[in-house]
PDB file of C-alpha atoms in Angstrom:
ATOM      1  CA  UNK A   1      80.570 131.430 117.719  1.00  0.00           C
ATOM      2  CA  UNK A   2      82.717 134.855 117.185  1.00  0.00           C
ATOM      3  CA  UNK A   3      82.383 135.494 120.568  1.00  0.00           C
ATOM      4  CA  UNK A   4      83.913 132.715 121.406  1.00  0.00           C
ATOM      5  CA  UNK A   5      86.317 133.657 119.373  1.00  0.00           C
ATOM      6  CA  UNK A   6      87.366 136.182 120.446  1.00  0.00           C
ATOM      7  CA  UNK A   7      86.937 135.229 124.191  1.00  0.00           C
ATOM      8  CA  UNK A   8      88.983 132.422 123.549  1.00  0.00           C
ATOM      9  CA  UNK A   9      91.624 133.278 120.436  1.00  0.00           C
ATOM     10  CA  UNK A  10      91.328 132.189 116.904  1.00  0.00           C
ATOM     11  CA  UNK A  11      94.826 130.237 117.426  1.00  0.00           C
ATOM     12  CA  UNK A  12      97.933 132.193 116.031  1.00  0.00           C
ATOM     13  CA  UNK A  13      99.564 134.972 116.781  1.00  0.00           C
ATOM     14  CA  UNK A  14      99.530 137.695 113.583  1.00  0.00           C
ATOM     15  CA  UNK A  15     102.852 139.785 112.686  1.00  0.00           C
ATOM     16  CA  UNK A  16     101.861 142.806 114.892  1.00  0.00           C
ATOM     17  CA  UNK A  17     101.049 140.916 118.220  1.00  0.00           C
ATOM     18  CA  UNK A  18     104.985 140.131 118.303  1.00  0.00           C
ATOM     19  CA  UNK A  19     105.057 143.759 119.110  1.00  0.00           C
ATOM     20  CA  UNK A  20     102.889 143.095 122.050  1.00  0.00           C
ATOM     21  CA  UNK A  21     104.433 139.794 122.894  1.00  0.00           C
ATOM     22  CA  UNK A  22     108.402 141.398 122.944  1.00  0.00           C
ATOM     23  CA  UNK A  23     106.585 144.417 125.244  1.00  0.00           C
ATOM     24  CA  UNK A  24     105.680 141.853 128.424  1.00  0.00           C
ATOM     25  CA  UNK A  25     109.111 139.795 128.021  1.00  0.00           C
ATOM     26  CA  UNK A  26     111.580 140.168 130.349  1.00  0.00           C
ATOM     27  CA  UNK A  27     114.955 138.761 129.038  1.00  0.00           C
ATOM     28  CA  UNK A  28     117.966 137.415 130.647  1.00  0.00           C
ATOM     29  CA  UNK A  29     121.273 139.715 129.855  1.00  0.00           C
ATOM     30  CA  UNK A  30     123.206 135.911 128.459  1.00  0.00           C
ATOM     31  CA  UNK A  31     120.932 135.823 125.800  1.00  0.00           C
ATOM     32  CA  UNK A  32     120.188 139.265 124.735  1.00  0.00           C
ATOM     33  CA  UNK A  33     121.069 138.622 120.990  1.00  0.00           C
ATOM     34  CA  UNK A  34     119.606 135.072 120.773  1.00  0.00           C
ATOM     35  CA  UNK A  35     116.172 137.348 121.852  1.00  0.00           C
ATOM     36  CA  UNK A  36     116.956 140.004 119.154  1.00  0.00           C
ATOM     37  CA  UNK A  37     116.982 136.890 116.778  1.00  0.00           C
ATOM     38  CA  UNK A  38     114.335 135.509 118.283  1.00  0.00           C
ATOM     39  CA  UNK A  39     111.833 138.670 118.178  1.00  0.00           C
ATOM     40  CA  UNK A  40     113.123 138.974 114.105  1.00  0.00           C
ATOM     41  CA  UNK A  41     112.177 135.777 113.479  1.00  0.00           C
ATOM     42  CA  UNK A  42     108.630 135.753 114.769  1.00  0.00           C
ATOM     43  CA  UNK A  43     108.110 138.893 112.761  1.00  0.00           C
ATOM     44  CA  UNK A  44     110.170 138.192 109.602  1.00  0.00           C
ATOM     45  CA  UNK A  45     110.276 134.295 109.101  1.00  0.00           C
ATOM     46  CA  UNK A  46     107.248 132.734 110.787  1.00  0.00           C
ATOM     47  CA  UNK A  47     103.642 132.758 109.865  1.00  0.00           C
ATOM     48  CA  UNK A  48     100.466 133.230 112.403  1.00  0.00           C
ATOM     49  CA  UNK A  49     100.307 129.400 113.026  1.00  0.00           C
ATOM     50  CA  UNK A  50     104.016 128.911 113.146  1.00  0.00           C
ATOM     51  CA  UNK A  51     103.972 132.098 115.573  1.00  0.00           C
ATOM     52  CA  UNK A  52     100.719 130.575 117.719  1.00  0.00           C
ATOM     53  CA  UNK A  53     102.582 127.011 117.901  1.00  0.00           C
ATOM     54  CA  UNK A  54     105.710 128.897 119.327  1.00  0.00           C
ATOM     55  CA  UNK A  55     103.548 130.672 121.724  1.00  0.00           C
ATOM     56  CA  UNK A  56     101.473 127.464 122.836  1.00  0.00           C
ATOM     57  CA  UNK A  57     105.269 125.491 123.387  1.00  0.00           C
ATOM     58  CA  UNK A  58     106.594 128.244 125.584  1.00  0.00           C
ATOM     59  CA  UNK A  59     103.402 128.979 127.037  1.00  0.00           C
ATOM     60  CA  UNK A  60     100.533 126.403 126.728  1.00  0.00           C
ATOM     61  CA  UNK A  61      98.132 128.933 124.333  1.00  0.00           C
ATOM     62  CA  UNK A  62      98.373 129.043 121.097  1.00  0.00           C
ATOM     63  CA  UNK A  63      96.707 132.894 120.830  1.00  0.00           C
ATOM     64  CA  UNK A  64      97.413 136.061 122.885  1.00  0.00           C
ATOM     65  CA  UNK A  65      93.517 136.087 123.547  1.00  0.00           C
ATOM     66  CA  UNK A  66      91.739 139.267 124.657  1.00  0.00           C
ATOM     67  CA  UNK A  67      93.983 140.323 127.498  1.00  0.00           C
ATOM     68  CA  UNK A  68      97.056 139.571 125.850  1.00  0.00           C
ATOM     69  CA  UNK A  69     100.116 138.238 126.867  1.00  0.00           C
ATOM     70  CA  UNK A  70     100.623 139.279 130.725  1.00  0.00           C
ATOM     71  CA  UNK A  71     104.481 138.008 131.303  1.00  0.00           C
ATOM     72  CA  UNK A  72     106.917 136.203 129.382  1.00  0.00           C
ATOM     73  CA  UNK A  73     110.661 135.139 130.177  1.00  0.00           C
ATOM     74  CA  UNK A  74     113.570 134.723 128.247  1.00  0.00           C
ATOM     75  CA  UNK A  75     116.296 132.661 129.732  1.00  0.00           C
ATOM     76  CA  UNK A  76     119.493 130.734 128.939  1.00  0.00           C
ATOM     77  CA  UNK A  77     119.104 126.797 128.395  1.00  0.00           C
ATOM     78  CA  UNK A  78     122.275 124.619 128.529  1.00  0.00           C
ATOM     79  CA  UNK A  79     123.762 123.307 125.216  1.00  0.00           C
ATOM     80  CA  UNK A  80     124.586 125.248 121.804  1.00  0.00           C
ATOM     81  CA  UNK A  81     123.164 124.781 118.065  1.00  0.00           C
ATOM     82  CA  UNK A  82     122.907 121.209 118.389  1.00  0.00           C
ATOM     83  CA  UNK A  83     120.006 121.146 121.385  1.00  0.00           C
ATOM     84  CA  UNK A  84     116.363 122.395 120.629  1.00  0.00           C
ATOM     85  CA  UNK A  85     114.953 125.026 123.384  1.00  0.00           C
ATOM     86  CA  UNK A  86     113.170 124.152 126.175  1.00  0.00           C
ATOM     87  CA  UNK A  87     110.084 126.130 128.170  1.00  0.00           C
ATOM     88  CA  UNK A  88     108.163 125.880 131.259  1.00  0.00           C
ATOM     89  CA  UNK A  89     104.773 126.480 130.420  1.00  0.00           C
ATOM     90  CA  UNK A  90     103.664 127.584 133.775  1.00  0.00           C
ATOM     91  CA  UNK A  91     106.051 130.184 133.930  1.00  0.00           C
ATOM     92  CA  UNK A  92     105.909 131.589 130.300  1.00  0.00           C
ATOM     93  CA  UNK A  93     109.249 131.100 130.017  1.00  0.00           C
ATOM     94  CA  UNK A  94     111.135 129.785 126.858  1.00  0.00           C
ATOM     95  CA  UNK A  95     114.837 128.632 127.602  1.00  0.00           C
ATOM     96  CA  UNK A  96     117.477 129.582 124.506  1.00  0.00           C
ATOM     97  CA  UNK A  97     120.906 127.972 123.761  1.00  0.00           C
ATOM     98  CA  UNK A  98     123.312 130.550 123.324  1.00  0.00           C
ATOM     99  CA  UNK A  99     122.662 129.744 119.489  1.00  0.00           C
ATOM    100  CA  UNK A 100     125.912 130.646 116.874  1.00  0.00           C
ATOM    101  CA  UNK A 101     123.108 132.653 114.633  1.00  0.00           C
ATOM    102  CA  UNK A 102     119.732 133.294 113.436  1.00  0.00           C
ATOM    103  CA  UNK A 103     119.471 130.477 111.161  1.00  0.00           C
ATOM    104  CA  UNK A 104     119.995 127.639 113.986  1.00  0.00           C
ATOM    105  CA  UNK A 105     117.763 129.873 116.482  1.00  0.00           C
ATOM    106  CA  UNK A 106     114.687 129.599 113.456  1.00  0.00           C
ATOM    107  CA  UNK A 107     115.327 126.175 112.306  1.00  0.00           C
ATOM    108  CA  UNK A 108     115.465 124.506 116.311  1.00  0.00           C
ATOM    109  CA  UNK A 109     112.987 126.739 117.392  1.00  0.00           C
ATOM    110  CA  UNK A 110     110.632 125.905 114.169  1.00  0.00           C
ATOM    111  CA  UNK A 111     111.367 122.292 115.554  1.00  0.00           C
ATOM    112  CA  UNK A 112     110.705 122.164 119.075  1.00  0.00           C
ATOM    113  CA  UNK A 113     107.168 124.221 118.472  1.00  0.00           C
ATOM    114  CA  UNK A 114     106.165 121.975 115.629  1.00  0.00           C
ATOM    115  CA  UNK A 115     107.365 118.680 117.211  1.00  0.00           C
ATOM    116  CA  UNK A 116     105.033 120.196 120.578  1.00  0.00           C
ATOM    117  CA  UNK A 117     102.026 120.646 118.798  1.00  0.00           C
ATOM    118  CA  UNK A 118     101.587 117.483 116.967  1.00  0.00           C
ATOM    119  CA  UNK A 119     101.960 115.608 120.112  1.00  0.00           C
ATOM    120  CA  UNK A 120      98.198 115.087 121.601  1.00  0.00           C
ATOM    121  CA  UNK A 121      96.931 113.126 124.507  1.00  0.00           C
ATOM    122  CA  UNK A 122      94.494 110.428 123.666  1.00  0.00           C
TER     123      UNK A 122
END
């Protein structure tokens, strides 16, 4: 069972695989401080689940797994505090509004992960 573990990921992403994450991210120039927020956020404000439910929205895994993270995109979304971000799994790629501060950035993003994970297939 721990290998499969650690083959697979234990599910959540812990404070110093942010580190790791920011390293593979390429980010678009119109969003450079929503990303700074973004980065402080995972690290400061979020827990290892909240963190691993962020990664599994803008990426379809909840864990970094053995490899790691290979690529990950940041790019601008449409809309402003009021819209929640967006991703394409596929593509590792979460889309940011050009949020007014770090507040709205944690509180939509906290949203649109949560809201993501709780919905299953049956």
């Amino acid at each position: 069972a721990d290998d499969l573990l650690e083959l697979w990921g234990k599910g959540g992403v812990c404070r110093q695989d942010v580190a790791r994450w920011r390293a593979v991210a390429r980010v678009s120039r119109v969003v450079e401080r929503q990303a700074e927020w973004l980065w402080q956020v995972l690290e400061e404000d979020y827990n290892d689940e909240l963190r691993g439910k962020v990664l599994q929205f803008s990426t379809g895994s909840s864990s970094m797994g053995r490899e790691g993270l290979q690529a990950f995109v940041v790019e601008p979304a449409d809309g402003s505090d009021e819209r929640l971000p967006t991703a394409m799994t596929c593509g590792n790629m979460l889309q940011l509004p050009r949020y007014s501060c770090r507040a709205v950035l944690s509180e939509r993003l906290r949203q649109a992960a949560e809201d993501c994970c709780s919905f299953q297939m049956a």
